[in-house]
């Protein structure tokens, strides 16, 4: 099979001026490696500025080739959905027929081989890739980090779902009905719907994303809340 002929990276951000630069540095490195493997593949990076009141917009303005999408929803489900729709509009404008969407978060750092691996799996016929995340060790106490590792596996076939490390085709996304417009667990909703629709998928530990271990987050009941419970 052939890989998708366009790729977009969607990054929701809500008041992330401090962590967004490292995220975009890592995404740029992944895009550069992808360009070496697929030199004619059009790529677009989109940051969804969701109800931002800090300098996140300025961070995006200073990045060549990164496009800002703005929403006032204050909901990560809405933000991811708006990002995907903007990516679809961009891809349609390029005249390309198939689009792969890679999803991460503004407080996360993807590995350099992230996008190249995604395209390889897509070329093999997958419509969904579900990756793992690892909290940044310095952000957690030793006890909390140990608790994290006891509860999580990074092996292939894991049962975790993180919006900070997802990839899927636009066709699969449409089939599943898109991201639920929820303030949290929108990632689980989408992946569940894709799997129920029979989208060929892979749960892999081969492309782990390092994410913030902060215990005060942007989404109610989200990843930061979970880490806070571990620390407690």
mmCIF file with all atom_site columns, C-alpha atoms in Angstrom:
data_model
loop_
_atom_site.group_PDB
_atom_site.id
_atom_site.type_symbol
_atom_site.label_atom_id
_atom_site.label_alt_id
_atom_site.label_comp_id
_atom_site.label_asym_id
_atom_site.label_entity_id
_atom_site.label_seq_id
_atom_site.pdbx_PDB_ins_code
_atom_site.Cartn_x
_atom_site.Cartn_y
_atom_site.Cartn_z
_atom_site.occupancy
_atom_site.B_iso_or_equiv
_atom_site.pdbx_formal_charge
_atom_site.auth_seq_id
_atom_site.auth_comp_id
_atom_site.auth_asym_id
_atom_site.auth_atom_id
_atom_site.pdbx_PDB_model_num
ATOM 1   C CA . UNK A 1 1   ? 0.000   0.000  0.000  1.00 0.00 ? 1   UNK A CA 1
ATOM 2   C CA . UNK A 1 2   ? 1.025   3.622  -0.396 1.00 0.00 ? 2   UNK A CA 1
ATOM 3   C CA . UNK A 1 3   ? 1.206   6.115  2.493  1.00 0.00 ? 3   UNK A CA 1
ATOM 4   C CA . UNK A 1 4   ? -1.110  9.119  2.771  1.00 0.00 ? 4   UNK A CA 1
ATOM 5   C CA . UNK A 1 5   ? -0.053  11.925 0.445  1.00 0.00 ? 5   UNK A CA 1
ATOM 6   C CA . UNK A 1 6   ? -0.325  14.755 3.003  1.00 0.00 ? 6   UNK A CA 1
ATOM 7   C CA . UNK A 1 7   ? 0.303   15.048 6.737  1.00 0.00 ? 7   UNK A CA 1
ATOM 8   C CA . UNK A 1 8   ? -0.800  17.519 9.388  1.00 0.00 ? 8   UNK A CA 1
ATOM 9   C CA . UNK A 1 9   ? 0.259   17.848 13.016 1.00 0.00 ? 9   UNK A CA 1
ATOM 10  C CA . UNK A 1 10  ? -2.438  19.215 15.334 1.00 0.00 ? 10  UNK A CA 1
ATOM 11  C CA . UNK A 1 11  ? -1.422  20.702 18.695 1.00 0.00 ? 11  UNK A CA 1
ATOM 12  C CA . UNK A 1 12  ? -4.049  22.162 21.060 1.00 0.00 ? 12  UNK A CA 1
ATOM 13  C CA . UNK A 1 13  ? -2.642  24.803 23.421 1.00 0.00 ? 13  UNK A CA 1
ATOM 14  C CA . UNK A 1 14  ? -4.219  26.634 26.317 1.00 0.00 ? 14  UNK A CA 1
ATOM 15  C CA . UNK A 1 15  ? -1.903  29.121 28.041 1.00 0.00 ? 15  UNK A CA 1
ATOM 16  C CA . UNK A 1 16  ? 1.218   27.141 27.132 1.00 0.00 ? 16  UNK A CA 1
ATOM 17  C CA . UNK A 1 17  ? 3.770   29.863 26.335 1.00 0.00 ? 17  UNK A CA 1
ATOM 18  C CA . UNK A 1 18  ? 6.376   28.232 28.602 1.00 0.00 ? 18  UNK A CA 1
ATOM 19  C CA . UNK A 1 19  ? 6.163   24.666 27.272 1.00 0.00 ? 19  UNK A CA 1
ATOM 20  C CA . UNK A 1 20  ? 5.021   25.259 23.694 1.00 0.00 ? 20  UNK A CA 1
ATOM 21  C CA . UNK A 1 21  ? 8.502   26.198 22.352 1.00 0.00 ? 21  UNK A CA 1
ATOM 22  C CA . UNK A 1 22  ? 9.978   22.808 23.306 1.00 0.00 ? 22  UNK A CA 1
ATOM 23  C CA . UNK A 1 23  ? 6.956   21.071 21.782 1.00 0.00 ? 23  UNK A CA 1
ATOM 24  C CA . UNK A 1 24  ? 7.382   22.904 18.489 1.00 0.00 ? 24  UNK A CA 1
ATOM 25  C CA . UNK A 1 25  ? 11.150  22.313 18.472 1.00 0.00 ? 25  UNK A CA 1
ATOM 26  C CA . UNK A 1 26  ? 10.507  18.578 18.744 1.00 0.00 ? 26  UNK A CA 1
ATOM 27  C CA . UNK A 1 27  ? 7.786   18.640 16.094 1.00 0.00 ? 27  UNK A CA 1
ATOM 28  C CA . UNK A 1 28  ? 10.115  20.566 13.756 1.00 0.00 ? 28  UNK A CA 1
ATOM 29  C CA . UNK A 1 29  ? 12.790  17.897 14.223 1.00 0.00 ? 29  UNK A CA 1
ATOM 30  C CA . UNK A 1 30  ? 10.257  15.174 13.435 1.00 0.00 ? 30  UNK A CA 1
ATOM 31  C CA . UNK A 1 31  ? 9.110   17.082 10.341 1.00 0.00 ? 31  UNK A CA 1
ATOM 32  C CA . UNK A 1 32  ? 12.727  17.420 9.194  1.00 0.00 ? 32  UNK A CA 1
ATOM 33  C CA . UNK A 1 33  ? 13.318  13.690 9.511  1.00 0.00 ? 33  UNK A CA 1
ATOM 34  C CA . UNK A 1 34  ? 10.055  12.997 7.711  1.00 0.00 ? 34  UNK A CA 1
ATOM 35  C CA . UNK A 1 35  ? 11.178  15.281 4.887  1.00 0.00 ? 35  UNK A CA 1
ATOM 36  C CA . UNK A 1 36  ? 14.286  13.188 4.399  1.00 0.00 ? 36  UNK A CA 1
ATOM 37  C CA . UNK A 1 37  ? 12.224  10.019 4.038  1.00 0.00 ? 37  UNK A CA 1
ATOM 38  C CA . UNK A 1 38  ? 9.315   11.552 2.094  1.00 0.00 ? 38  UNK A CA 1
ATOM 39  C CA . UNK A 1 39  ? 10.745  14.629 0.354  1.00 0.00 ? 39  UNK A CA 1
ATOM 40  C CA . UNK A 1 40  ? 7.625   15.423 -1.679 1.00 0.00 ? 40  UNK A CA 1
ATOM 41  C CA . UNK A 1 41  ? 5.092   15.032 1.121  1.00 0.00 ? 41  UNK A CA 1
ATOM 42  C CA . UNK A 1 42  ? 3.334   18.302 2.063  1.00 0.00 ? 42  UNK A CA 1
ATOM 43  C CA . UNK A 1 43  ? 3.258   18.842 5.831  1.00 0.00 ? 43  UNK A CA 1
ATOM 44  C CA . UNK A 1 44  ? 1.401   21.428 7.903  1.00 0.00 ? 44  UNK A CA 1
ATOM 45  C CA . UNK A 1 45  ? 1.733   22.085 11.642 1.00 0.00 ? 45  UNK A CA 1
ATOM 46  C CA . UNK A 1 46  ? -1.316  23.670 13.286 1.00 0.00 ? 46  UNK A CA 1
ATOM 47  C CA . UNK A 1 47  ? -1.484  24.994 16.843 1.00 0.00 ? 47  UNK A CA 1
ATOM 48  C CA . UNK A 1 48  ? -5.007  25.481 18.163 1.00 0.00 ? 48  UNK A CA 1
ATOM 49  C CA . UNK A 1 49  ? -4.936  28.431 20.562 1.00 0.00 ? 49  UNK A CA 1
ATOM 50  C CA . UNK A 1 50  ? -7.836  27.581 22.856 1.00 0.00 ? 50  UNK A CA 1
ATOM 51  C CA . UNK A 1 51  ? -8.957  30.474 25.069 1.00 0.00 ? 51  UNK A CA 1
ATOM 52  C CA . UNK A 1 52  ? -5.325  31.555 25.529 1.00 0.00 ? 52  UNK A CA 1
ATOM 53  C CA . UNK A 1 53  ? -4.636  34.591 27.676 1.00 0.00 ? 53  UNK A CA 1
ATOM 54  C CA . UNK A 1 54  ? -0.839  34.382 27.714 1.00 0.00 ? 54  UNK A CA 1
ATOM 55  C CA . UNK A 1 55  ? 1.879   34.647 25.069 1.00 0.00 ? 55  UNK A CA 1
ATOM 56  C CA . UNK A 1 56  ? 1.138   31.383 23.251 1.00 0.00 ? 56  UNK A CA 1
ATOM 57  C CA . UNK A 1 57  ? 0.006   33.258 20.129 1.00 0.00 ? 57  UNK A CA 1
ATOM 58  C CA . UNK A 1 58  ? 3.325   35.100 19.982 1.00 0.00 ? 58  UNK A CA 1
ATOM 59  C CA . UNK A 1 59  ? 5.203   31.798 20.218 1.00 0.00 ? 59  UNK A CA 1
ATOM 60  C CA . UNK A 1 60  ? 3.302   30.561 17.168 1.00 0.00 ? 60  UNK A CA 1
ATOM 61  C CA . UNK A 1 61  ? 3.807   33.799 15.233 1.00 0.00 ? 61  UNK A CA 1
ATOM 62  C CA . UNK A 1 62  ? 7.559   33.429 15.632 1.00 0.00 ? 62  UNK A CA 1
ATOM 63  C CA . UNK A 1 63  ? 7.567   29.926 14.099 1.00 0.00 ? 63  UNK A CA 1
ATOM 64  C CA . UNK A 1 64  ? 7.944   29.721 10.345 1.00 0.00 ? 64  UNK A CA 1
ATOM 65  C CA . UNK A 1 65  ? 5.528   27.266 8.789  1.00 0.00 ? 65  UNK A CA 1
ATOM 66  C CA . UNK A 1 66  ? 3.310   26.914 11.870 1.00 0.00 ? 66  UNK A CA 1
ATOM 67  C CA . UNK A 1 67  ? -0.310  28.009 11.510 1.00 0.00 ? 67  UNK A CA 1
ATOM 68  C CA . UNK A 1 68  ? -2.496  29.232 14.375 1.00 0.00 ? 68  UNK A CA 1
ATOM 69  C CA . UNK A 1 69  ? -6.134  28.221 14.722 1.00 0.00 ? 69  UNK A CA 1
ATOM 70  C CA . UNK A 1 70  ? -8.083  30.138 17.356 1.00 0.00 ? 70  UNK A CA 1
ATOM 71  C CA . UNK A 1 71  ? -11.023 29.054 19.481 1.00 0.00 ? 71  UNK A CA 1
ATOM 72  C CA . UNK A 1 72  ? -12.570 30.458 22.651 1.00 0.00 ? 72  UNK A CA 1
ATOM 73  C CA . UNK A 1 73  ? -14.179 27.181 23.692 1.00 0.00 ? 73  UNK A CA 1
ATOM 74  C CA . UNK A 1 74  ? -11.879 26.320 26.570 1.00 0.00 ? 74  UNK A CA 1
ATOM 75  C CA . UNK A 1 75  ? -12.421 22.645 25.713 1.00 0.00 ? 75  UNK A CA 1
ATOM 76  C CA . UNK A 1 76  ? -9.745  20.303 24.423 1.00 0.00 ? 76  UNK A CA 1
ATOM 77  C CA . UNK A 1 77  ? -12.329 18.265 22.520 1.00 0.00 ? 77  UNK A CA 1
ATOM 78  C CA . UNK A 1 78  ? -13.397 21.351 20.597 1.00 0.00 ? 78  UNK A CA 1
ATOM 79  C CA . UNK A 1 79  ? -9.775  22.418 20.124 1.00 0.00 ? 79  UNK A CA 1
ATOM 80  C CA . UNK A 1 80  ? -8.693  19.095 18.639 1.00 0.00 ? 80  UNK A CA 1
ATOM 81  C CA . UNK A 1 81  ? -11.793 19.026 16.422 1.00 0.00 ? 81  UNK A CA 1
ATOM 82  C CA . UNK A 1 82  ? -11.133 22.556 15.140 1.00 0.00 ? 82  UNK A CA 1
ATOM 83  C CA . UNK A 1 83  ? -7.541  21.598 14.436 1.00 0.00 ? 83  UNK A CA 1
ATOM 84  C CA . UNK A 1 84  ? -8.526  18.559 12.409 1.00 0.00 ? 84  UNK A CA 1
ATOM 85  C CA . UNK A 1 85  ? -11.044 20.551 10.393 1.00 0.00 ? 85  UNK A CA 1
ATOM 86  C CA . UNK A 1 86  ? -8.425  23.207 9.643  1.00 0.00 ? 86  UNK A CA 1
ATOM 87  C CA . UNK A 1 87  ? -6.034  20.455 8.586  1.00 0.00 ? 87  UNK A CA 1
ATOM 88  C CA . UNK A 1 88  ? -8.677  18.960 6.293  1.00 0.00 ? 88  UNK A CA 1
ATOM 89  C CA . UNK A 1 89  ? -9.263  22.342 4.670  1.00 0.00 ? 89  UNK A CA 1
ATOM 90  C CA . UNK A 1 90  ? -5.520  22.784 4.155  1.00 0.00 ? 90  UNK A CA 1
ATOM 91  C CA . UNK A 1 91  ? -5.138  19.312 2.620  1.00 0.00 ? 91  UNK A CA 1
ATOM 92  C CA . UNK A 1 92  ? -8.061  19.883 0.267  1.00 0.00 ? 92  UNK A CA 1
ATOM 93  C CA . UNK A 1 93  ? -6.343  23.053 -0.921 1.00 0.00 ? 93  UNK A CA 1
ATOM 94  C CA . UNK A 1 94  ? -3.228  21.088 -1.834 1.00 0.00 ? 94  UNK A CA 1
ATOM 95  C CA . UNK A 1 95  ? -5.255  18.770 -4.042 1.00 0.00 ? 95  UNK A CA 1
ATOM 96  C CA . UNK A 1 96  ? -4.057  15.708 -2.119 1.00 0.00 ? 96  UNK A CA 1
ATOM 97  C CA . UNK A 1 97  ? -6.416  12.782 -1.723 1.00 0.00 ? 97  UNK A CA 1
ATOM 98  C CA . UNK A 1 98  ? -5.458  11.274 1.634  1.00 0.00 ? 98  UNK A CA 1
ATOM 99  C CA . UNK A 1 99  ? -4.405  12.940 4.887  1.00 0.00 ? 99  UNK A CA 1
ATOM 100 C CA . UNK A 1 100 ? -2.666  11.568 7.966  1.00 0.00 ? 100 UNK A CA 1
ATOM 101 C CA . UNK A 1 101 ? -3.205  13.555 11.151 1.00 0.00 ? 101 UNK A CA 1
ATOM 102 C CA . UNK A 1 102 ? -0.724  13.332 14.015 1.00 0.00 ? 102 UNK A CA 1
ATOM 103 C CA . UNK A 1 103 ? -1.977  14.586 17.369 1.00 0.00 ? 103 UNK A CA 1
ATOM 104 C CA . UNK A 1 104 ? 0.130   15.758 20.298 1.00 0.00 ? 104 UNK A CA 1
ATOM 105 C CA . UNK A 1 105 ? -0.120  18.320 23.112 1.00 0.00 ? 105 UNK A CA 1
ATOM 106 C CA . UNK A 1 106 ? 1.577   21.655 23.718 1.00 0.00 ? 106 UNK A CA 1
ATOM 107 C CA . UNK A 1 107 ? 3.223   20.422 26.929 1.00 0.00 ? 107 UNK A CA 1
ATOM 108 C CA . UNK A 1 108 ? 4.724   17.368 25.225 1.00 0.00 ? 108 UNK A CA 1
ATOM 109 C CA . UNK A 1 109 ? 7.893   16.478 23.317 1.00 0.00 ? 109 UNK A CA 1
ATOM 110 C CA . UNK A 1 110 ? 7.663   13.935 20.488 1.00 0.00 ? 110 UNK A CA 1
ATOM 111 C CA . UNK A 1 111 ? 10.600  11.741 19.403 1.00 0.00 ? 111 UNK A CA 1
ATOM 112 C CA . UNK A 1 112 ? 12.431  12.581 16.198 1.00 0.00 ? 112 UNK A CA 1
ATOM 113 C CA . UNK A 1 113 ? 11.185  9.423  14.449 1.00 0.00 ? 113 UNK A CA 1
ATOM 114 C CA . UNK A 1 114 ? 7.549   10.052 15.444 1.00 0.00 ? 114 UNK A CA 1
ATOM 115 C CA . UNK A 1 115 ? 6.160   11.121 12.064 1.00 0.00 ? 115 UNK A CA 1
ATOM 116 C CA . UNK A 1 116 ? 8.359   8.840  9.964  1.00 0.00 ? 116 UNK A CA 1
ATOM 117 C CA . UNK A 1 117 ? 7.131   5.868  11.980 1.00 0.00 ? 117 UNK A CA 1
ATOM 118 C CA . UNK A 1 118 ? 3.513   6.979  11.613 1.00 0.00 ? 118 UNK A CA 1
ATOM 119 C CA . UNK A 1 119 ? 3.824   7.197  7.829  1.00 0.00 ? 119 UNK A CA 1
ATOM 120 C CA . UNK A 1 120 ? 5.429   3.768  7.700  1.00 0.00 ? 120 UNK A CA 1
ATOM 121 C CA . UNK A 1 121 ? 2.533   2.244  9.604  1.00 0.00 ? 121 UNK A CA 1
ATOM 122 C CA . UNK A 1 122 ? 0.030   4.127  7.462  1.00 0.00 ? 122 UNK A CA 1
ATOM 123 C CA . UNK A 1 123 ? 1.706   2.769  4.335  1.00 0.00 ? 123 UNK A CA 1
ATOM 124 C CA . UNK A 1 124 ? 1.105   -0.696 5.745  1.00 0.00 ? 124 UNK A CA 1
ATOM 125 C CA . UNK A 1 125 ? -2.635  -0.072 5.827  1.00 0.00 ? 125 UNK A CA 1
ATOM 126 C CA . UNK A 1 126 ? -3.252  1.191  9.354  1.00 0.00 ? 126 UNK A CA 1
ATOM 127 C CA . UNK A 1 127 ? -5.869  3.875  9.953  1.00 0.00 ? 127 UNK A CA 1
ATOM 128 C CA . UNK A 1 128 ? -5.080  4.507  13.621 1.00 0.00 ? 128 UNK A CA 1
ATOM 129 C CA . UNK A 1 129 ? -1.900  4.524  15.709 1.00 0.00 ? 129 UNK A CA 1
ATOM 130 C CA . UNK A 1 130 ? -2.191  4.818  19.495 1.00 0.00 ? 130 UNK A CA 1
ATOM 131 C CA . UNK A 1 131 ? 1.101   5.664  21.171 1.00 0.00 ? 131 UNK A CA 1
ATOM 132 C CA . UNK A 1 132 ? 2.274   5.958  24.754 1.00 0.00 ? 132 UNK A CA 1
ATOM 133 C CA . UNK A 1 133 ? 3.358   8.881  26.903 1.00 0.00 ? 133 UNK A CA 1
ATOM 134 C CA . UNK A 1 134 ? 5.868   9.143  29.724 1.00 0.00 ? 134 UNK A CA 1
ATOM 135 C CA . UNK A 1 135 ? 5.817   11.927 32.326 1.00 0.00 ? 135 UNK A CA 1
ATOM 136 C CA . UNK A 1 136 ? 8.981   14.016 32.477 1.00 0.00 ? 136 UNK A CA 1
ATOM 137 C CA . UNK A 1 137 ? 10.865  12.427 35.414 1.00 0.00 ? 137 UNK A CA 1
ATOM 138 C CA . UNK A 1 138 ? 11.936  15.691 37.016 1.00 0.00 ? 138 UNK A CA 1
ATOM 139 C CA . UNK A 1 139 ? 8.294   16.775 37.350 1.00 0.00 ? 139 UNK A CA 1
ATOM 140 C CA . UNK A 1 140 ? 7.294   13.962 39.709 1.00 0.00 ? 140 UNK A CA 1
ATOM 141 C CA . UNK A 1 141 ? 8.425   12.693 43.073 1.00 0.00 ? 141 UNK A CA 1
ATOM 142 C CA . UNK A 1 142 ? 10.194  9.338  43.098 1.00 0.00 ? 142 UNK A CA 1
ATOM 143 C CA . UNK A 1 143 ? 7.117   7.745  44.678 1.00 0.00 ? 143 UNK A CA 1
ATOM 144 C CA . UNK A 1 144 ? 4.735   9.165  42.064 1.00 0.00 ? 144 UNK A CA 1
ATOM 145 C CA . UNK A 1 145 ? 7.021   8.155  39.201 1.00 0.00 ? 145 UNK A CA 1
ATOM 146 C CA . UNK A 1 146 ? 7.304   4.640  40.604 1.00 0.00 ? 146 UNK A CA 1
ATOM 147 C CA . UNK A 1 147 ? 3.514   4.448  40.890 1.00 0.00 ? 147 UNK A CA 1
ATOM 148 C CA . UNK A 1 148 ? 3.221   5.560  37.278 1.00 0.00 ? 148 UNK A CA 1
ATOM 149 C CA . UNK A 1 149 ? 5.486   2.797  36.016 1.00 0.00 ? 149 UNK A CA 1
ATOM 150 C CA . UNK A 1 150 ? 3.677   0.171  38.076 1.00 0.00 ? 150 UNK A CA 1
ATOM 151 C CA . UNK A 1 151 ? 0.391   1.087  36.408 1.00 0.00 ? 151 UNK A CA 1
ATOM 152 C CA . UNK A 1 152 ? 1.593   1.565  32.839 1.00 0.00 ? 152 UNK A CA 1
ATOM 153 C CA . UNK A 1 153 ? 3.176   -0.502 30.142 1.00 0.00 ? 153 UNK A CA 1
ATOM 154 C CA . UNK A 1 154 ? 4.911   0.881  27.076 1.00 0.00 ? 154 UNK A CA 1
ATOM 155 C CA . UNK A 1 155 ? 4.833   -2.462 25.262 1.00 0.00 ? 155 UNK A CA 1
ATOM 156 C CA . UNK A 1 156 ? 3.010   -2.989 21.990 1.00 0.00 ? 156 UNK A CA 1
ATOM 157 C CA . UNK A 1 157 ? -0.598  -3.914 22.599 1.00 0.00 ? 157 UNK A CA 1
ATOM 158 C CA . UNK A 1 158 ? -0.984  -1.549 25.564 1.00 0.00 ? 158 UNK A CA 1
ATOM 159 C CA . UNK A 1 159 ? -4.452  -0.345 26.533 1.00 0.00 ? 159 UNK A CA 1
ATOM 160 C CA . UNK A 1 160 ? -3.667  3.343  27.118 1.00 0.00 ? 160 UNK A CA 1
ATOM 161 C CA . UNK A 1 161 ? -5.019  6.252  25.070 1.00 0.00 ? 161 UNK A CA 1
ATOM 162 C CA . UNK A 1 162 ? -3.416  9.706  25.055 1.00 0.00 ? 162 UNK A CA 1
ATOM 163 C CA . UNK A 1 163 ? -4.285  12.614 22.785 1.00 0.00 ? 163 UNK A CA 1
ATOM 164 C CA . UNK A 1 164 ? -0.621  13.608 23.073 1.00 0.00 ? 164 UNK A CA 1
ATOM 165 C CA . UNK A 1 165 ? 0.336   10.601 20.951 1.00 0.00 ? 165 UNK A CA 1
ATOM 166 C CA . UNK A 1 166 ? -2.207  9.649  18.317 1.00 0.00 ? 166 UNK A CA 1
ATOM 167 C CA . UNK A 1 167 ? -2.211  9.320  14.547 1.00 0.00 ? 167 UNK A CA 1
ATOM 168 C CA . UNK A 1 168 ? -5.039  8.551  12.147 1.00 0.00 ? 168 UNK A CA 1
ATOM 169 C CA . UNK A 1 169 ? -6.310  9.039  8.623  1.00 0.00 ? 169 UNK A CA 1
ATOM 170 C CA . UNK A 1 170 ? -8.886  11.688 7.942  1.00 0.00 ? 170 UNK A CA 1
ATOM 171 C CA . UNK A 1 171 ? -11.126 8.990  6.446  1.00 0.00 ? 171 UNK A CA 1
ATOM 172 C CA . UNK A 1 172 ? -11.000 6.964  9.678  1.00 0.00 ? 172 UNK A CA 1
ATOM 173 C CA . UNK A 1 173 ? -11.699 10.120 11.679 1.00 0.00 ? 173 UNK A CA 1
ATOM 174 C CA . UNK A 1 174 ? -14.774 10.877 9.583  1.00 0.00 ? 174 UNK A CA 1
ATOM 175 C CA . UNK A 1 175 ? -15.979 7.281  9.854  1.00 0.00 ? 175 UNK A CA 1
ATOM 176 C CA . UNK A 1 176 ? -15.808 7.481  13.649 1.00 0.00 ? 176 UNK A CA 1
ATOM 177 C CA . UNK A 1 177 ? -17.627 10.811 13.826 1.00 0.00 ? 177 UNK A CA 1
ATOM 178 C CA . UNK A 1 178 ? -14.639 12.879 14.924 1.00 0.00 ? 178 UNK A CA 1
ATOM 179 C CA . UNK A 1 179 ? -13.494 13.970 18.357 1.00 0.00 ? 179 UNK A CA 1
ATOM 180 C CA . UNK A 1 180 ? -16.344 14.235 20.866 1.00 0.00 ? 180 UNK A CA 1
ATOM 181 C CA . UNK A 1 181 ? -16.675 17.886 21.867 1.00 0.00 ? 181 UNK A CA 1
ATOM 182 C CA . UNK A 1 182 ? -15.798 17.163 25.495 1.00 0.00 ? 182 UNK A CA 1
ATOM 183 C CA . UNK A 1 183 ? -13.597 18.963 28.053 1.00 0.00 ? 183 UNK A CA 1
ATOM 184 C CA . UNK A 1 184 ? -11.704 15.709 28.726 1.00 0.00 ? 184 UNK A CA 1
ATOM 185 C CA . UNK A 1 185 ? -11.413 12.090 27.492 1.00 0.00 ? 185 UNK A CA 1
ATOM 186 C CA . UNK A 1 186 ? -12.149 13.174 23.938 1.00 0.00 ? 186 UNK A CA 1
ATOM 187 C CA . UNK A 1 187 ? -9.174  11.046 22.875 1.00 0.00 ? 187 UNK A CA 1
ATOM 188 C CA . UNK A 1 188 ? -10.654 7.906  24.437 1.00 0.00 ? 188 UNK A CA 1
ATOM 189 C CA . UNK A 1 189 ? -13.990 8.630  22.771 1.00 0.00 ? 189 UNK A CA 1
ATOM 190 C CA . UNK A 1 190 ? -12.432 8.913  19.332 1.00 0.00 ? 190 UNK A CA 1
ATOM 191 C CA . UNK A 1 191 ? -10.255 5.824  19.637 1.00 0.00 ? 191 UNK A CA 1
ATOM 192 C CA . UNK A 1 192 ? -13.160 3.766  20.972 1.00 0.00 ? 192 UNK A CA 1
ATOM 193 C CA . UNK A 1 193 ? -15.367 4.839  18.067 1.00 0.00 ? 193 UNK A CA 1
ATOM 194 C CA . UNK A 1 194 ? -12.627 4.068  15.525 1.00 0.00 ? 194 UNK A CA 1
ATOM 195 C CA . UNK A 1 195 ? -12.054 0.603  16.922 1.00 0.00 ? 195 UNK A CA 1
ATOM 196 C CA . UNK A 1 196 ? -15.792 -0.100 17.009 1.00 0.00 ? 196 UNK A CA 1
ATOM 197 C CA . UNK A 1 197 ? -15.954 0.964  13.366 1.00 0.00 ? 197 UNK A CA 1
ATOM 198 C CA . UNK A 1 198 ? -13.298 -1.598 12.493 1.00 0.00 ? 198 UNK A CA 1
ATOM 199 C CA . UNK A 1 199 ? -10.489 0.830  11.645 1.00 0.00 ? 199 UNK A CA 1
ATOM 200 C CA . UNK A 1 200 ? -7.191  -1.122 11.385 1.00 0.00 ? 200 UNK A CA 1
ATOM 201 C CA . UNK A 1 201 ? -5.149  0.030  14.369 1.00 0.00 ? 201 UNK A CA 1
ATOM 202 C CA . UNK A 1 202 ? -1.931  -0.410 16.306 1.00 0.00 ? 202 UNK A CA 1
ATOM 203 C CA . UNK A 1 203 ? -1.226  0.270  19.973 1.00 0.00 ? 203 UNK A CA 1
ATOM 204 C CA . UNK A 1 204 ? 2.523   0.781  20.092 1.00 0.00 ? 204 UNK A CA 1
ATOM 205 C CA . UNK A 1 205 ? 5.256   1.720  22.518 1.00 0.00 ? 205 UNK A CA 1
ATOM 206 C CA . UNK A 1 206 ? 7.761   2.400  19.757 1.00 0.00 ? 206 UNK A CA 1
ATOM 207 C CA . UNK A 1 207 ? 7.233   6.186  19.648 1.00 0.00 ? 207 UNK A CA 1
ATOM 208 C CA . UNK A 1 208 ? 6.875   7.343  23.269 1.00 0.00 ? 208 UNK A CA 1
ATOM 209 C CA . UNK A 1 209 ? 6.098   11.009 23.848 1.00 0.00 ? 209 UNK A CA 1
ATOM 210 C CA . UNK A 1 210 ? 7.444   12.788 26.929 1.00 0.00 ? 210 UNK A CA 1
ATOM 211 C CA . UNK A 1 211 ? 4.787   14.963 28.503 1.00 0.00 ? 211 UNK A CA 1
ATOM 212 C CA . UNK A 1 212 ? 4.596   17.388 31.390 1.00 0.00 ? 212 UNK A CA 1
ATOM 213 C CA . UNK A 1 213 ? 4.278   15.862 34.826 1.00 0.00 ? 213 UNK A CA 1
ATOM 214 C CA . UNK A 1 214 ? 2.551   18.909 36.265 1.00 0.00 ? 214 UNK A CA 1
ATOM 215 C CA . UNK A 1 215 ? -0.253  18.253 38.703 1.00 0.00 ? 215 UNK A CA 1
ATOM 216 C CA . UNK A 1 216 ? -2.375  21.282 37.840 1.00 0.00 ? 216 UNK A CA 1
ATOM 217 C CA . UNK A 1 217 ? -3.690  20.879 34.326 1.00 0.00 ? 217 UNK A CA 1
ATOM 218 C CA . UNK A 1 218 ? -5.876  22.517 31.718 1.00 0.00 ? 218 UNK A CA 1
ATOM 219 C CA . UNK A 1 219 ? -8.518  19.780 31.336 1.00 0.00 ? 219 UNK A CA 1
ATOM 220 C CA . UNK A 1 220 ? -10.726 18.828 34.302 1.00 0.00 ? 220 UNK A CA 1
ATOM 221 C CA . UNK A 1 221 ? -10.163 15.216 35.255 1.00 0.00 ? 221 UNK A CA 1
ATOM 222 C CA . UNK A 1 222 ? -7.365  14.914 32.710 1.00 0.00 ? 222 UNK A CA 1
ATOM 223 C CA . UNK A 1 223 ? -3.759  13.728 32.787 1.00 0.00 ? 223 UNK A CA 1
ATOM 224 C CA . UNK A 1 224 ? -2.574  16.249 35.397 1.00 0.00 ? 224 UNK A CA 1
ATOM 225 C CA . UNK A 1 225 ? -5.437  15.249 37.703 1.00 0.00 ? 225 UNK A CA 1
ATOM 226 C CA . UNK A 1 226 ? -4.413  11.607 37.329 1.00 0.00 ? 226 UNK A CA 1
ATOM 227 C CA . UNK A 1 227 ? -0.806  12.431 38.214 1.00 0.00 ? 227 UNK A CA 1
ATOM 228 C CA . UNK A 1 228 ? -1.988  14.425 41.204 1.00 0.00 ? 228 UNK A CA 1
ATOM 229 C CA . UNK A 1 229 ? -3.821  11.361 42.488 1.00 0.00 ? 229 UNK A CA 1
ATOM 230 C CA . UNK A 1 230 ? -0.653  9.287  42.061 1.00 0.00 ? 230 UNK A CA 1
ATOM 231 C CA . UNK A 1 231 ? 1.315   11.839 44.065 1.00 0.00 ? 231 UNK A CA 1
ATOM 232 C CA . UNK A 1 232 ? -1.286  11.854 46.793 1.00 0.00 ? 232 UNK A CA 1
#
